[in-house]
mmCIF file of C-alpha atoms and ligand atoms in Angstrom:
data_model
loop_
_atom_site.group_PDB
_atom_site.id
_atom_site.type_symbol
_atom_site.label_atom_id
_atom_site.label_comp_id
_atom_site.label_asym_id
_atom_site.label_seq_id
_atom_site.Cartn_x
_atom_site.Cartn_y
_atom_site.Cartn_z
ATOM 1 C CA MET A 1 22.855 25.251 13.183
ATOM 2 C CA SER A 2 20.078 24.107 15.498
ATOM 3 C CA ASP A 3 22.313 23.060 18.402
ATOM 4 C CA ARG A 4 23.335 26.637 19.052
ATOM 5 C CA TYR A 5 21.455 28.442 21.820
ATOM 6 C CA LYS A 6 18.716 30.629 20.405
ATOM 7 C CA CYS A 7 19.214 33.939 22.119
ATOM 8 C CA ILE A 8 18.499 37.616 22.463
ATOM 9 C CA LEU A 9 21.358 39.932 23.406
ATOM 10 C CA LEU A 10 20.715 42.889 25.670
ATOM 11 C CA VAL A 11 23.153 45.654 24.812
ATOM 12 C CA GLY A 12 23.407 49.139 26.249
ATOM 13 C CA ALA A 13 25.680 51.493 28.118
ATOM 14 C CA PRO A 14 26.114 50.971 31.863
ATOM 15 C CA GLY A 15 22.955 52.075 33.660
ATOM 16 C CA ALA A 16 20.730 51.856 30.576
ATOM 17 C CA GLY A 17 18.571 49.251 32.309
ATOM 18 C CA LYS A 18 19.696 45.933 30.815
ATOM 19 C CA GLY A 19 19.616 44.203 34.186
ATOM 20 C CA THR A 20 16.222 45.615 35.145
ATOM 21 C CA GLN A 21 14.594 44.639 31.855
ATOM 22 C CA GLY A 22 16.457 41.313 31.770
ATOM 23 C CA LYS A 23 15.218 40.360 35.229
ATOM 24 C CA ILE A 24 11.616 41.226 34.357
ATOM 25 C CA LEU A 25 11.737 39.290 31.089
ATOM 26 C CA GLY A 26 13.501 36.407 32.834
ATOM 27 C CA SER A 27 10.507 36.011 35.145
ATOM 28 C CA ILE A 28 8.284 35.251 32.145
ATOM 29 C CA PRO A 29 8.063 31.511 31.430
ATOM 30 C CA GLY A 30 10.036 30.661 28.311
ATOM 31 C CA PHE A 31 12.863 33.120 28.900
ATOM 32 C CA TYR A 32 16.116 32.400 30.643
ATOM 33 C CA HIS A 33 18.033 35.484 31.743
ATOM 34 C CA LEU A 34 21.765 35.279 32.308
ATOM 35 C CA ALA A 35 23.677 38.385 33.364
ATOM 36 C CA CYS A 36 27.420 38.014 33.029
ATOM 37 C CA GLY A 37 28.115 40.577 35.764
ATOM 38 C CA ASP A 38 25.887 38.626 38.200
ATOM 39 C CA VAL A 39 27.824 35.444 37.467
ATOM 40 C CA PHE A 40 31.089 37.264 38.157
ATOM 41 C CA ARG A 41 29.721 38.749 41.376
ATOM 42 C CA SER A 42 28.606 35.300 42.565
ATOM 43 C CA LEU A 43 32.162 33.939 42.400
ATOM 44 C CA ASP A 44 34.185 33.313 45.511
ATOM 45 C CA LEU A 45 36.133 36.570 45.509
ATOM 46 C CA THR A 46 39.139 34.869 47.097
ATOM 47 C CA SER A 47 39.401 32.361 44.184
ATOM 48 C CA PRO A 48 41.834 33.147 41.341
ATOM 49 C CA LEU A 49 38.997 34.097 38.963
ATOM 50 C CA GLY A 50 37.192 36.040 41.682
ATOM 51 C CA LYS A 51 40.364 38.031 42.329
ATOM 52 C CA LYS A 52 40.781 38.769 38.619
ATOM 53 C CA PHE A 53 37.185 39.987 38.491
ATOM 54 C CA MET A 54 37.775 42.329 41.429
ATOM 55 C CA GLU A 55 41.013 43.597 39.912
ATOM 56 C CA TYR A 56 39.333 44.658 36.666
ATOM 57 C CA SER A 57 35.823 45.593 37.787
ATOM 58 C CA SER A 58 37.093 47.862 40.568
ATOM 59 C CA ARG A 59 38.781 49.951 37.849
ATOM 60 C CA GLY A 60 35.675 49.929 35.626
ATOM 61 C CA GLU A 61 37.418 47.677 33.119
ATOM 62 C CA LEU A 62 36.475 44.457 31.421
ATOM 63 C CA VAL A 63 37.738 41.083 32.531
ATOM 64 C CA PRO A 64 39.958 39.666 29.725
ATOM 65 C CA ASP A 65 38.025 37.960 26.934
ATOM 66 C CA GLU A 66 39.447 34.486 27.289
ATOM 67 C CA LEU A 67 38.652 34.244 31.005
ATOM 68 C CA THR A 68 35.186 35.672 30.461
ATOM 69 C CA VAL A 69 34.258 33.315 27.652
ATOM 70 C CA GLU A 70 35.551 30.301 29.560
ATOM 71 C CA MET A 71 33.615 31.263 32.654
ATOM 72 C CA TRP A 72 30.479 31.844 30.598
ATOM 73 C CA GLN A 73 30.821 28.466 28.904
ATOM 74 C CA GLN A 74 31.214 26.638 32.205
ATOM 75 C CA ASN A 75 28.282 28.487 33.659
ATOM 76 C CA MET A 76 26.017 27.751 30.689
ATOM 77 C CA HIS A 77 27.000 24.100 30.878
ATOM 78 C CA ALA A 78 26.096 23.967 34.560
ATOM 79 C CA GLN A 79 22.744 25.720 34.019
ATOM 80 C CA THR A 80 21.912 23.282 31.221
ATOM 81 C CA VAL A 81 22.952 20.142 33.128
ATOM 82 C CA LEU A 82 20.850 21.279 36.084
ATOM 83 C CA SER A 83 17.936 21.960 33.686
ATOM 84 C CA LEU A 84 17.634 25.479 35.025
ATOM 85 C CA TYR A 85 17.982 26.548 31.425
ATOM 86 C CA LYS A 86 16.266 24.304 28.858
ATOM 87 C CA PRO A 87 17.598 25.248 25.427
ATOM 88 C CA ALA A 88 14.814 23.421 23.576
ATOM 89 C CA GLN A 89 12.137 25.543 25.221
ATOM 90 C CA ASP A 90 13.733 28.660 26.621
ATOM 91 C CA LEU A 91 14.927 31.675 24.747
ATOM 92 C CA LEU A 92 18.210 32.728 26.257
ATOM 93 C CA LEU A 93 18.497 36.395 27.220
ATOM 94 C CA LEU A 94 22.133 37.313 27.483
ATOM 95 C CA ASP A 95 22.786 40.461 29.438
ATOM 96 C CA GLY A 96 26.281 41.932 29.401
ATOM 97 C CA ILE A 97 27.927 39.340 27.198
ATOM 98 C CA PRO A 98 29.345 39.588 24.551
ATOM 99 C CA ARG A 99 30.926 42.888 25.499
ATOM 100 C CA THR A 100 33.688 42.975 22.892
ATOM 101 C CA VAL A 101 33.922 41.963 19.252
ATOM 102 C CA ALA A 102 36.414 39.243 20.263
ATOM 103 C CA GLN A 103 33.813 37.800 22.661
ATOM 104 C CA ALA A 104 31.124 37.987 19.961
ATOM 105 C CA LYS A 105 33.385 36.003 17.637
ATOM 106 C CA ALA A 106 34.256 33.453 20.298
ATOM 107 C CA LEU A 107 30.580 32.923 21.141
ATOM 108 C CA GLU A 108 29.474 32.530 17.556
ATOM 109 C CA LYS A 109 29.762 28.766 17.597
ATOM 110 C CA TYR A 110 27.462 28.561 20.641
ATOM 111 C CA LEU A 111 24.862 31.202 19.829
ATOM 112 C CA ASP A 112 22.130 31.646 17.282
ATOM 113 C CA VAL A 113 21.479 35.363 17.818
ATOM 114 C CA LEU A 114 17.867 36.159 16.861
ATOM 115 C CA LEU A 115 17.861 39.720 18.095
ATOM 116 C CA VAL A 116 20.164 42.355 19.512
ATOM 117 C CA LEU A 117 18.139 44.654 21.724
ATOM 118 C CA HIS A 118 19.949 47.955 22.029
ATOM 119 C CA LEU A 119 18.721 50.014 24.976
ATOM 120 C CA ILE A 120 19.455 53.644 24.273
ATOM 121 C CA CYS A 121 19.659 56.335 26.914
ATOM 122 C CA PRO A 122 21.226 59.496 25.489
ATOM 123 C CA ASP A 123 21.435 61.193 28.868
ATOM 124 C CA GLU A 124 24.699 60.048 30.460
ATOM 125 C CA ASP A 125 24.032 61.988 33.673
ATOM 126 C CA GLU A 126 20.730 60.141 34.113
ATOM 127 C CA MET A 127 22.578 56.824 33.748
ATOM 128 C CA VAL A 128 25.204 57.882 36.275
ATOM 129 C CA ARG A 129 22.416 58.747 38.750
ATOM 130 C CA ARG A 130 20.799 55.340 38.213
ATOM 131 C CA MET A 131 24.094 53.582 38.767
ATOM 132 C CA ARG A 132 24.895 55.399 41.974
ATOM 133 C CA ARG A 133 21.422 54.620 43.351
ATOM 134 C CA ARG A 134 21.881 50.979 42.444
ATOM 135 C CA ALA A 135 25.405 50.876 43.873
ATOM 136 C CA LEU A 136 24.107 51.885 47.290
ATOM 137 C CA LYS A 137 21.168 49.472 47.142
ATOM 138 C CA GLU A 138 23.026 46.452 45.793
ATOM 139 C CA ASN A 139 26.405 47.022 47.368
ATOM 140 C CA ARG A 140 28.226 47.339 44.029
ATOM 141 C CA ILE A 141 31.408 49.054 45.026
ATOM 142 C CA ASP A 142 32.499 49.528 41.406
ATOM 143 C CA ASP A 143 29.526 51.813 40.753
ATOM 144 C CA ALA A 144 29.764 53.967 43.865
ATOM 145 C CA ASP A 145 32.710 55.956 42.526
ATOM 146 C CA GLU A 146 31.950 58.453 39.778
ATOM 147 C CA LYS A 147 35.460 58.153 38.307
ATOM 148 C CA VAL A 148 34.977 54.397 37.874
ATOM 149 C CA ILE A 149 31.546 54.947 36.334
ATOM 150 C CA ARG A 150 32.946 57.408 33.780
ATOM 151 C CA ARG A 151 35.677 54.887 32.969
ATOM 152 C CA ARG A 152 32.963 52.258 32.369
ATOM 153 C CA PHE A 153 31.336 54.580 29.803
ATOM 154 C CA GLU A 154 34.627 55.029 27.994
ATOM 155 C CA VAL A 155 35.151 51.270 27.927
ATOM 156 C CA TYR A 156 31.604 50.809 26.642
ATOM 157 C CA ARG A 157 32.160 53.255 23.790
ATOM 158 C CA ARG A 158 35.538 51.857 22.856
ATOM 159 C CA GLU A 159 35.056 48.110 23.358
ATOM 160 C CA THR A 160 31.368 47.242 23.491
ATOM 161 C CA ALA A 161 29.611 49.633 21.077
ATOM 162 C CA PRO A 162 31.519 48.130 18.099
ATOM 163 C CA ILE A 163 29.615 44.852 18.534
ATOM 164 C CA LEU A 164 26.610 46.728 17.143
ATOM 165 C CA ASN A 165 28.449 46.807 13.819
ATOM 166 C CA TYR A 166 29.407 43.175 14.088
ATOM 167 C CA TYR A 167 25.840 41.805 13.964
ATOM 168 C CA PRO A 168 23.661 42.212 10.867
ATOM 169 C CA ALA A 169 21.654 45.447 10.952
ATOM 170 C CA ASN A 170 18.348 43.619 10.396
ATOM 171 C CA ILE A 171 18.523 41.859 13.789
ATOM 172 C CA ILE A 172 19.389 45.001 15.753
ATOM 173 C CA LYS A 173 16.447 46.818 17.339
ATOM 174 C CA GLU A 174 16.814 50.060 19.205
ATOM 175 C CA VAL A 175 14.603 50.754 22.186
ATOM 176 C CA PRO A 176 14.571 54.043 24.101
ATOM 177 C CA ALA A 177 15.533 53.344 27.690
ATOM 178 C CA THR A 178 14.366 56.613 29.177
ATOM 179 C CA GLY A 179 11.345 56.662 31.453
ATOM 180 C CA SER A 180 10.088 54.262 34.071
ATOM 181 C CA PRO A 181 10.958 50.559 33.934
ATOM 182 C CA ALA A 182 7.316 49.812 33.047
ATOM 183 C CA MET A 183 7.329 52.255 30.108
ATOM 184 C CA VAL A 184 10.611 50.859 28.832
ATOM 185 C CA LEU A 185 9.194 47.360 29.257
ATOM 186 C CA MET A 186 6.313 48.191 26.909
ATOM 187 C CA SER A 187 8.730 49.037 24.107
ATOM 188 C CA VAL A 188 10.904 46.033 24.909
ATOM 189 C CA LEU A 189 7.921 43.677 24.794
ATOM 190 C CA ASP A 190 6.816 45.116 21.456
ATOM 191 C CA VAL A 191 10.024 43.763 19.983
ATOM 192 C CA VAL A 192 10.605 40.668 22.060
ATOM 193 C CA ALA A 193 7.117 39.169 22.544
ATOM 194 C CA PRO A 194 6.575 38.169 18.871
ATOM 195 C CA LEU A 195 9.941 36.394 18.846
ATOM 196 C CA GLN A 196 9.167 34.506 22.006
ATOM 197 C CA ASP A 197 5.745 33.617 20.682
ATOM 198 C CA HIS A 198 7.320 32.061 17.638
ATOM 199 C CA HIS A 199 9.764 30.090 19.772
ATOM 200 C CA PHE A 200 6.937 29.028 22.108
ATOM 201 C CA ARG A 201 4.871 27.664 19.224
ATOM 202 C CA ASN A 202 7.849 25.984 17.590
ATOM 203 C CA PRO A 203 9.985 24.476 20.344
ATOM 204 C CA LEU A 204 13.144 22.782 19.161
ATOM 205 C CA ASN A 205 13.438 19.055 19.371
ATOM 206 C CA PRO A 206 15.625 18.245 22.347
HETATM 207 P P1 LIG B 301 27.780 44.529 35.055
HETATM 208 O O1 LIG B 301 27.101 43.931 36.238
HETATM 209 O O2 LIG B 301 27.243 43.995 33.771
HETATM 210 O O3 LIG B 301 27.792 46.001 35.102
HETATM 211 O O4 LIG B 301 29.311 44.056 35.113
HETATM 212 C C1 LIG B 301 30.155 44.359 36.213
HETATM 213 C C2 LIG B 301 31.607 44.122 35.831
HETATM 214 O O5 LIG B 301 31.811 42.744 35.503
HETATM 215 C C3 LIG B 301 32.092 44.859 34.586
HETATM 216 O O6 LIG B 301 32.500 46.174 34.858
HETATM 217 C C4 LIG B 301 33.282 43.989 34.165
HETATM 218 O O7 LIG B 301 34.417 44.222 34.963
HETATM 219 C C5 LIG B 301 32.766 42.599 34.466
HETATM 220 N N1 LIG B 301 32.082 42.025 33.294
HETATM 221 C C6 LIG B 301 30.765 41.729 33.169
HETATM 222 N N2 LIG B 301 30.506 41.196 31.966
HETATM 223 C C7 LIG B 301 31.685 41.157 31.298
HETATM 224 C C8 LIG B 301 32.079 40.716 29.989
HETATM 225 N N3 LIG B 301 31.201 40.209 29.108
HETATM 226 N N4 LIG B 301 33.381 40.845 29.653
HETATM 227 C C9 LIG B 301 34.294 41.316 30.526
HETATM 228 N N5 LIG B 301 33.988 41.759 31.751
HETATM 229 C C10 LIG B 301 32.699 41.675 32.159
#
């Protein structure tokens, strides 16, 4: 269906570099980057949803699916109404959502998933180091505690990794996420640039 958002999903364990790559790609005209964790962090943390987010994220756990999908939907609506995201022209880069098979199913009616970019970093200790550095820099309390980080890995393996079996194998591309952000970017662009080029040359009718 053409009224679904054409999108690329960024998937990877915590610390694999989804946010870093997503932000870089999002600065290229024709991409719109939306990180679910950033949307949660921007909430008023004294609001009911903000409190829920703190309750779960401080333990390294996922916010329940229904709340997450509803928040995502409202946010997408707002971005579209404000024309920050222009579905006819922009390829949507979703970072950190869906994070469970239930979310993937719930989002199906909104998304036309062109590609699932799986960032792979086999070295868990390297990812933990990245997360602790980032936690200090970006004031992410959930990532400052190693116990919470390890919990996030468990949750990733149990709840998020199965979405890689949910999408058809031919749209899943694996990219090694080890090395500098610029090196990783080269591999990411190899996969993503041709897709964006196609979208750029064939914008949808609004
Ligand atoms: P992130 O910035 O992507 O590492 O996300 C930080 C925290 O936000 C996660 O540990 C979860 O508690 C919550 N979160 C982000 N995205 C989702 C999602 N799609 N589903 C449920 N919880 C999420």
